[in-house]
Short mmCIF file of C-alpha atoms in Angstrom, two decimals:
data_model
loop_
_atom_site.label_atom_id
_atom_site.label_comp_id
_atom_site.label_asym_id
_atom_site.label_seq_id
_atom_site.Cartn_x
_atom_site.Cartn_y
_atom_site.Cartn_z
CA MET A 1 -20.94 -51.49 50.63
CA PHE A 2 -21.64 -49.80 47.30
CA LEU A 3 -18.28 -48.02 47.32
CA SER A 4 -16.44 -51.21 48.31
CA ILE A 5 -18.00 -53.29 45.54
CA VAL A 6 -17.39 -50.53 42.99
CA ALA A 7 -13.74 -50.20 44.01
CA ILE A 8 -13.14 -53.96 43.79
CA SER A 9 -14.99 -54.17 40.46
CA VAL A 10 -13.10 -51.25 38.91
CA VAL A 11 -9.73 -52.64 39.98
CA GLY A 12 -10.67 -56.13 38.80
CA VAL A 13 -11.99 -55.01 35.41
CA LEU A 14 -8.98 -52.81 34.73
CA PHE A 15 -6.52 -55.48 35.90
CA PHE A 16 -7.89 -58.16 33.59
CA SER A 17 -8.57 -55.99 30.55
CA THR A 18 -5.89 -53.33 30.15
CA ASP A 19 -2.42 -53.64 28.64
CA ALA A 20 0.37 -51.33 27.48
CA ALA A 21 -1.49 -50.31 24.32
CA THR A 22 -4.69 -49.32 26.15
CA PHE A 23 -3.62 -45.89 27.35
CA ASP A 24 -1.82 -45.07 24.11
CA ILE A 25 -5.13 -45.48 22.27
CA LEU A 26 -7.01 -43.49 24.92
CA LYS A 27 -4.63 -40.55 24.48
CA ASN A 28 -5.88 -40.20 20.91
CA ALA A 29 -9.56 -40.21 21.84
CA ASP A 30 -11.62 -37.44 20.26
CA ARG A 31 -12.32 -34.98 23.07
CA THR A 32 -15.27 -33.53 21.17
CA TYR A 33 -17.08 -36.84 21.47
CA ILE A 34 -16.16 -37.10 25.15
CA ALA A 35 -17.65 -33.65 25.70
CA LEU A 36 -20.75 -34.71 23.75
CA ALA A 37 -21.14 -37.75 26.04
CA ALA A 38 -20.94 -35.45 29.09
CA LEU A 39 -23.54 -33.14 27.49
CA LEU A 40 -25.82 -36.15 26.97
CA VAL A 41 -25.57 -36.95 30.69
CA VAL A 42 -26.64 -33.42 31.64
CA SER A 43 -29.43 -33.54 29.04
CA ALA A 44 -30.67 -36.84 30.50
CA TRP A 45 -30.80 -35.24 33.97
CA CYS A 46 -32.79 -32.25 32.68
CA LEU A 47 -35.22 -34.43 30.70
CA ASP A 48 -35.75 -36.73 33.70
CA SER A 49 -36.41 -33.64 35.82
CA LEU A 50 -38.95 -32.35 33.28
CA LYS A 51 -40.63 -35.75 33.33
CA PHE A 52 -41.17 -35.40 37.09
CA ILE A 53 -42.70 -31.96 36.59
CA PHE A 54 -45.18 -33.29 34.01
CA LEU A 55 -46.11 -36.34 36.10
CA ALA A 56 -46.71 -34.09 39.10
CA ARG A 57 -48.94 -31.85 36.97
CA ALA A 58 -50.84 -34.93 35.82
CA ALA A 59 -51.47 -35.73 39.50
CA GLY A 60 -52.63 -32.15 40.16
CA GLU A 61 -49.42 -30.99 41.88
CA GLN A 62 -46.90 -28.26 41.12
CA VAL A 63 -43.21 -29.22 41.34
CA SER A 64 -40.41 -26.73 40.67
CA PHE A 65 -37.36 -27.53 38.53
CA LYS A 66 -35.13 -27.13 41.60
CA LEU A 67 -37.07 -29.81 43.46
CA SER A 68 -37.40 -32.08 40.43
CA ILE A 69 -33.66 -32.06 39.67
CA SER A 70 -33.05 -32.88 43.35
CA LEU A 71 -35.47 -35.80 42.94
CA VAL A 72 -33.48 -37.02 39.94
CA TRP A 73 -30.14 -36.87 41.77
CA ILE A 74 -31.38 -38.35 45.04
CA ASN A 75 -32.80 -41.25 43.04
CA TYR A 76 -29.23 -42.06 41.93
CA PHE A 77 -28.11 -41.95 45.57
CA GLY A 78 -30.97 -44.07 46.90
CA SER A 79 -30.61 -46.60 44.09
CA ALA A 80 -26.86 -46.89 44.69
CA ILE A 81 -27.15 -47.84 48.37
CA THR A 82 -29.96 -50.41 48.07
CA PRO A 83 -30.29 -53.85 46.43
CA MET A 84 -31.90 -53.95 42.97
CA GLN A 85 -31.86 -50.12 42.94
CA SER A 86 -35.02 -50.18 45.05
CA GLY A 87 -34.20 -47.27 47.37
CA GLY A 88 -34.56 -44.44 44.88
CA GLY A 89 -38.35 -44.43 45.17
CA PRO A 90 -38.56 -44.03 48.98
CA PHE A 91 -36.15 -41.08 48.87
CA GLN A 92 -38.20 -39.40 46.16
CA ILE A 93 -41.43 -40.05 48.06
CA TYR A 94 -39.85 -38.57 51.19
CA LEU A 95 -38.76 -35.36 49.43
CA LEU A 96 -42.14 -34.96 47.74
CA TYR A 97 -43.90 -35.54 51.08
CA LYS A 98 -41.69 -32.93 52.76
CA ASN A 99 -42.64 -30.48 49.99
CA GLY A 100 -46.39 -30.83 50.44
CA VAL A 101 -47.26 -33.74 48.11
CA SER A 102 -49.42 -36.44 49.71
CA VAL A 103 -47.89 -39.88 50.12
CA GLY A 104 -50.45 -41.47 47.81
CA LYS A 105 -49.65 -39.08 44.96
CA ALA A 106 -45.92 -39.29 45.64
CA ILE A 107 -46.05 -43.08 45.40
CA ALA A 108 -48.02 -42.91 42.16
CA ILE A 109 -45.65 -40.35 40.60
CA THR A 110 -42.48 -42.28 41.45
CA LEU A 111 -43.98 -45.65 40.56
CA VAL A 112 -45.25 -44.46 37.17
CA ARG A 113 -41.88 -42.85 36.48
CA THR A 114 -40.11 -46.19 37.11
CA LEU A 115 -42.65 -48.15 35.08
CA GLN A 116 -42.20 -45.75 32.16
CA VAL A 117 -38.46 -46.41 32.13
CA LEU A 118 -38.88 -50.18 32.33
CA PHE A 119 -41.54 -50.40 29.63
CA ILE A 120 -39.73 -48.09 27.23
CA LEU A 121 -36.54 -50.11 27.77
CA ALA A 122 -38.52 -53.25 27.07
CA LEU A 123 -39.98 -51.73 23.89
CA VAL A 124 -36.51 -50.75 22.68
CA VAL A 125 -35.68 -54.44 22.32
CA PRO A 126 -38.20 -55.42 19.61
CA PHE A 127 -37.51 -52.23 17.60
CA ALA A 128 -33.77 -52.82 17.78
CA LEU A 129 -34.28 -56.46 16.81
CA MET A 130 -36.18 -55.39 13.70
CA ALA A 131 -33.35 -53.02 12.78
CA GLU A 132 -30.53 -55.52 13.49
CA PRO A 133 -31.94 -59.10 13.45
CA ASP A 134 -28.54 -60.72 12.85
CA PHE A 135 -26.99 -59.13 15.92
CA VAL A 136 -28.79 -61.36 18.42
CA ARG A 137 -28.23 -64.50 16.36
CA GLU A 138 -24.48 -63.84 16.41
CA HIS A 139 -24.28 -63.45 20.22
CA TRP A 140 -25.84 -66.21 22.31
CA VAL A 141 -25.70 -64.05 25.48
CA MET A 142 -27.98 -61.55 23.76
CA GLN A 143 -30.46 -64.36 23.04
CA TRP A 144 -30.83 -65.07 26.77
CA PHE A 145 -31.20 -61.36 27.52
CA VAL A 146 -33.92 -60.98 24.89
CA ALA A 147 -35.83 -64.00 26.21
CA TYR A 148 -35.69 -62.50 29.71
CA VAL A 149 -37.00 -59.12 28.51
CA ILE A 150 -39.83 -60.69 26.51
CA LEU A 151 -40.90 -62.67 29.60
CA PHE A 152 -40.90 -59.45 31.61
CA ILE A 153 -43.00 -57.63 29.00
CA VAL A 154 -45.65 -60.34 29.06
CA VAL A 155 -45.83 -60.66 32.87
CA ALA A 156 -45.54 -56.93 33.66
CA GLY A 157 -48.04 -55.99 30.94
CA PHE A 158 -50.56 -58.43 32.36
CA LEU A 159 -50.05 -57.18 35.93
CA LEU A 160 -50.32 -53.54 34.80
CA VAL A 161 -53.69 -54.14 33.15
CA VAL A 162 -54.95 -56.15 36.13
CA SER A 163 -53.75 -53.50 38.61
CA VAL A 164 -55.94 -50.89 36.89
CA VAL A 165 -58.97 -53.02 36.01
CA ARG A 166 -59.02 -55.50 38.90
CA PRO A 167 -56.94 -54.12 41.81
CA GLU A 168 -58.63 -56.53 44.23
CA TRP A 169 -56.91 -59.41 42.42
CA ILE A 170 -53.50 -57.86 43.13
CA LYS A 171 -54.48 -57.44 46.80
CA ARG A 172 -55.53 -61.09 47.01
CA TRP A 173 -52.35 -62.34 45.35
CA SER A 174 -50.17 -60.10 47.54
CA SER A 175 -51.90 -61.29 50.71
CA GLY A 176 -51.46 -64.92 49.64
CA PHE A 177 -47.78 -64.31 48.97
CA LEU A 178 -47.29 -62.69 52.40
CA VAL A 179 -49.05 -65.61 54.10
CA LYS A 180 -46.70 -68.06 52.40
CA ILE A 181 -43.73 -66.01 53.59
CA ARG A 182 -45.20 -66.07 57.11
CA ARG A 183 -45.51 -69.87 57.01
CA SER A 184 -41.87 -70.15 56.02
CA GLY A 185 -40.91 -68.26 59.19
CA PHE A 186 -39.41 -65.19 57.52
CA ILE A 187 -41.94 -62.70 58.92
CA LYS A 188 -43.69 -62.36 62.28
CA PRO A 189 -47.53 -62.21 62.53
CA ARG A 190 -47.49 -58.58 63.73
CA LYS A 191 -45.31 -57.53 60.82
CA LEU A 192 -47.47 -59.58 58.45
CA ILE A 193 -50.53 -57.47 59.27
CA LYS A 194 -48.52 -54.27 58.92
CA ALA A 195 -47.08 -55.41 55.59
CA ALA A 196 -50.53 -56.40 54.28
CA ARG A 197 -51.99 -52.99 55.22
CA TRP A 198 -49.05 -51.21 53.60
CA VAL A 199 -49.41 -53.21 50.37
CA ASN A 200 -53.17 -52.59 50.20
CA THR A 201 -52.64 -48.87 50.80
CA GLU A 202 -50.08 -48.66 48.00
CA ILE A 203 -52.35 -50.58 45.62
CA ASP A 204 -55.30 -48.28 46.34
CA SER A 205 -53.17 -45.13 45.97
CA TYR A 206 -51.59 -46.41 42.79
CA ASN A 207 -54.94 -47.39 41.25
CA LEU A 208 -56.59 -44.09 42.17
CA ASN A 209 -53.78 -41.94 40.80
CA ILE A 210 -53.26 -44.03 37.65
CA LYS A 211 -56.90 -43.34 36.81
CA LEU A 212 -56.25 -39.65 37.55
CA PHE A 213 -53.29 -39.68 35.12
CA LEU A 214 -55.49 -41.14 32.39
CA SER A 215 -58.46 -38.81 32.97
CA SER A 216 -58.02 -35.17 33.98
CA GLY A 217 -54.23 -35.35 33.83
CA ARG A 218 -53.86 -37.30 30.59
CA LYS A 219 -52.38 -34.35 28.63
CA TRP A 220 -49.51 -34.02 31.12
CA PHE A 221 -49.17 -37.78 31.38
CA PHE A 222 -48.67 -38.24 27.64
CA LEU A 223 -46.22 -35.33 27.61
CA SER A 224 -44.28 -37.17 30.34
CA VAL A 225 -44.22 -40.29 28.14
CA LEU A 226 -42.75 -38.25 25.27
CA ILE A 227 -40.12 -36.76 27.59
CA ALA A 228 -39.38 -40.26 28.96
CA VAL A 229 -38.60 -41.44 25.42
CA LEU A 230 -36.29 -38.47 24.83
CA HIS A 231 -34.63 -39.02 28.21
CA LEU A 232 -33.91 -42.67 27.47
CA TRP A 233 -32.68 -41.81 23.96
CA ALA A 234 -30.18 -39.32 25.43
CA TYR A 235 -29.05 -41.83 28.05
CA LEU A 236 -28.66 -44.73 25.63
CA SER A 237 -26.69 -42.55 23.21
CA ILE A 238 -23.83 -42.16 25.70
CA MET A 239 -22.29 -45.56 24.93
CA PRO A 240 -22.14 -45.28 21.10
CA VAL A 241 -20.74 -41.75 21.43
CA LEU A 242 -17.93 -43.03 23.67
CA ILE A 243 -17.14 -45.79 21.16
CA ALA A 244 -17.06 -43.22 18.36
CA ALA A 245 -14.61 -41.15 20.45
CA LEU A 246 -12.04 -43.94 20.00
CA GLY A 247 -12.49 -43.91 16.23
CA PHE A 248 -14.40 -47.20 15.96
CA ASP A 249 -17.39 -47.63 13.66
CA VAL A 250 -20.37 -48.77 15.67
CA GLY A 251 -23.84 -49.83 14.60
CA TYR A 252 -26.03 -47.40 16.49
CA PHE A 253 -29.01 -49.75 16.86
CA GLU A 254 -26.76 -52.68 17.80
CA CYS A 255 -25.19 -50.64 20.56
CA ILE A 256 -28.55 -49.30 21.75
CA LEU A 257 -29.91 -52.86 21.94
CA ALA A 258 -26.96 -54.21 23.93
CA GLU A 259 -26.95 -51.21 26.28
CA ALA A 260 -30.73 -51.34 26.83
CA LEU A 261 -30.56 -55.03 27.72
CA LEU A 262 -27.75 -54.39 30.20
CA ILE A 263 -29.54 -51.47 31.90
CA PHE A 264 -32.76 -53.46 32.05
CA LEU A 265 -31.05 -56.41 33.76
CA LEU A 266 -29.30 -54.17 36.30
CA TYR A 267 -32.71 -53.33 37.80
CA PHE A 268 -32.83 -56.91 39.09
CA VAL A 269 -29.25 -57.40 40.32
CA PRO A 270 -29.28 -57.88 44.15
CA THR A 271 -26.13 -55.81 44.84
CA PRO A 272 -26.44 -52.13 45.88
CA GLY A 273 -26.99 -50.12 42.71
CA GLY A 274 -26.22 -53.18 40.58
CA SER A 275 -22.54 -52.57 41.41
CA GLY A 276 -20.14 -55.27 40.32
CA ALA A 277 -22.50 -56.60 37.68
CA ALA A 278 -22.70 -53.12 36.11
CA GLU A 279 -18.95 -52.69 35.74
CA GLY A 280 -18.36 -56.24 34.53
CA GLY A 281 -21.45 -56.19 32.30
CA ALA A 282 -20.43 -52.88 30.73
CA ALA A 283 -17.00 -54.33 29.89
CA VAL A 284 -18.65 -57.36 28.25
CA VAL A 285 -20.98 -55.14 26.20
CA PHE A 286 -18.14 -52.84 25.08
CA ALA A 287 -16.10 -55.94 24.11
CA ILE A 288 -18.70 -56.59 21.38
CA PHE A 289 -17.69 -53.34 19.68
CA VAL A 290 -14.06 -52.64 20.70
CA PRO A 291 -10.99 -54.79 21.48
CA TRP A 292 -10.88 -56.32 24.96
CA ASN A 293 -7.93 -54.17 26.04
CA LEU A 294 -10.23 -51.12 25.64
CA ALA A 295 -13.52 -52.67 26.75
CA GLY A 296 -12.78 -52.56 30.48
CA VAL A 297 -11.63 -48.96 30.69
CA MET A 298 -14.44 -47.82 28.39
CA GLY A 299 -16.97 -49.67 30.55
CA ILE A 300 -15.66 -47.87 33.64
CA LEU A 301 -15.72 -44.52 31.82
CA TRP A 302 -19.31 -45.12 30.70
CA ARG A 303 -20.33 -46.08 34.22
CA MET A 304 -18.55 -43.04 35.66
CA LEU A 305 -20.28 -40.60 33.32
CA SER A 306 -23.75 -42.15 33.30
CA GLU A 307 -24.07 -43.18 36.97
CA TYR A 308 -21.26 -42.14 39.32
CA THR A 309 -21.72 -38.43 38.54
CA GLY A 310 -25.42 -38.74 39.42
CA VAL A 311 -24.59 -40.66 42.61
CA ALA A 312 -22.13 -37.91 43.62
CA MET A 313 -24.75 -35.19 43.03
CA GLY A 314 -27.36 -37.27 44.87
CA THR A 315 -25.01 -37.65 47.84
CA LEU A 316 -24.66 -33.87 48.05
CA VAL A 317 -28.45 -33.48 47.88
CA ALA A 318 -28.93 -36.12 50.60
CA LEU A 319 -26.41 -34.41 52.89
CA ARG A 320 -27.92 -30.97 52.29
CA MET A 321 -31.57 -31.98 52.64
CA LEU A 322 -31.33 -34.88 55.07
CA GLY A 323 -28.01 -34.47 56.89
CA TRP A 324 -25.75 -37.22 58.22
CA GLY A 325 -27.79 -40.31 59.02
CA GLY A 326 -30.61 -39.03 56.84
CA ALA A 327 -30.74 -42.22 54.78
CA ASP A 328 -31.58 -44.25 57.89
CA GLU A 329 -34.26 -41.71 58.78
CA VAL A 330 -35.90 -41.96 55.36
CA MET A 331 -35.99 -45.74 55.38
CA SER A 332 -37.48 -45.79 58.90
CA VAL A 333 -39.92 -42.91 58.41
CA GLU A 334 -41.30 -44.29 55.12
CA ASP A 335 -43.41 -46.89 56.91
CA GLY A 336 -44.62 -44.32 59.41
CA ILE A 337 -45.88 -41.78 56.88
CA VAL A 338 -47.58 -44.51 54.83
CA ASN A 339 -49.35 -45.73 57.98
CA ASP A 340 -50.37 -42.15 58.82
CA GLU A 341 -51.83 -41.79 55.33
CA ASP A 342 -53.67 -45.09 55.77
CA GLN A 343 -55.18 -43.92 59.08
#
């Protein structure tokens, strides 16, 4: 499904955005900048891998670079084949579990890693707004994006504090939500009990390990935060470097703001890996900085460098470590190992 949506999106974006002049301009692109963009992709992988190592140390575990880079790549694969990029975490948990890390710690490590990305992305917005306040006023689409991000910051910040200080509140709210789903007929009573136990187990594991990160493992945790900032800076720099490769002047903070908003929103797109919305959204963002006849092809190039390469590497990791049909095994075994941990 991911490949089908990507293929249709790529063809559609290129069909509606390119013309005869597009490829003439691309021929004159500065290859040094293209190489720099590729180097930024590799740097982002290495920094993300280092972040996993530090988070594991904060949880009292040792993770090698070989395993951590596999975790980075398989996250691309898992995110690509699941709605709202939700499958990356289970694949990472599975690999950590197979390499001797308990499920509770694996959940905490992967969850904290995702939360770090989301919160740093959210914090990019106000800093970018202070640097370029006129940019949002000139583009009404950006105004809606900013409002959405601010709402997320408020809600997620509140839930994060509550999850650490009052985890029983989160359990109560989650149970109430599951009961409402049960009354609507979407879940059977037997599965309701199983889901409630799974949620409570995850909340307990998360709360316990978050406190571990902020106590004995706080040095490694704060190092992981620093690496997370560097990782996101490398990743967000890919788009302005690609624009510079075509010889266009681009406001660095303007581009960072637009790109951060797009990436943030893709976490909540219901298609596998945000496909479709990612390709079209990238073209719209590039159109702010380059002519429309270049925006589509540049959006596809950005997506290819920043995501498709990681998905390809993650597919190789999945085939090598899990084999054919391994994805189905991970998604089915995840519930089993969580239940074993609960028992």
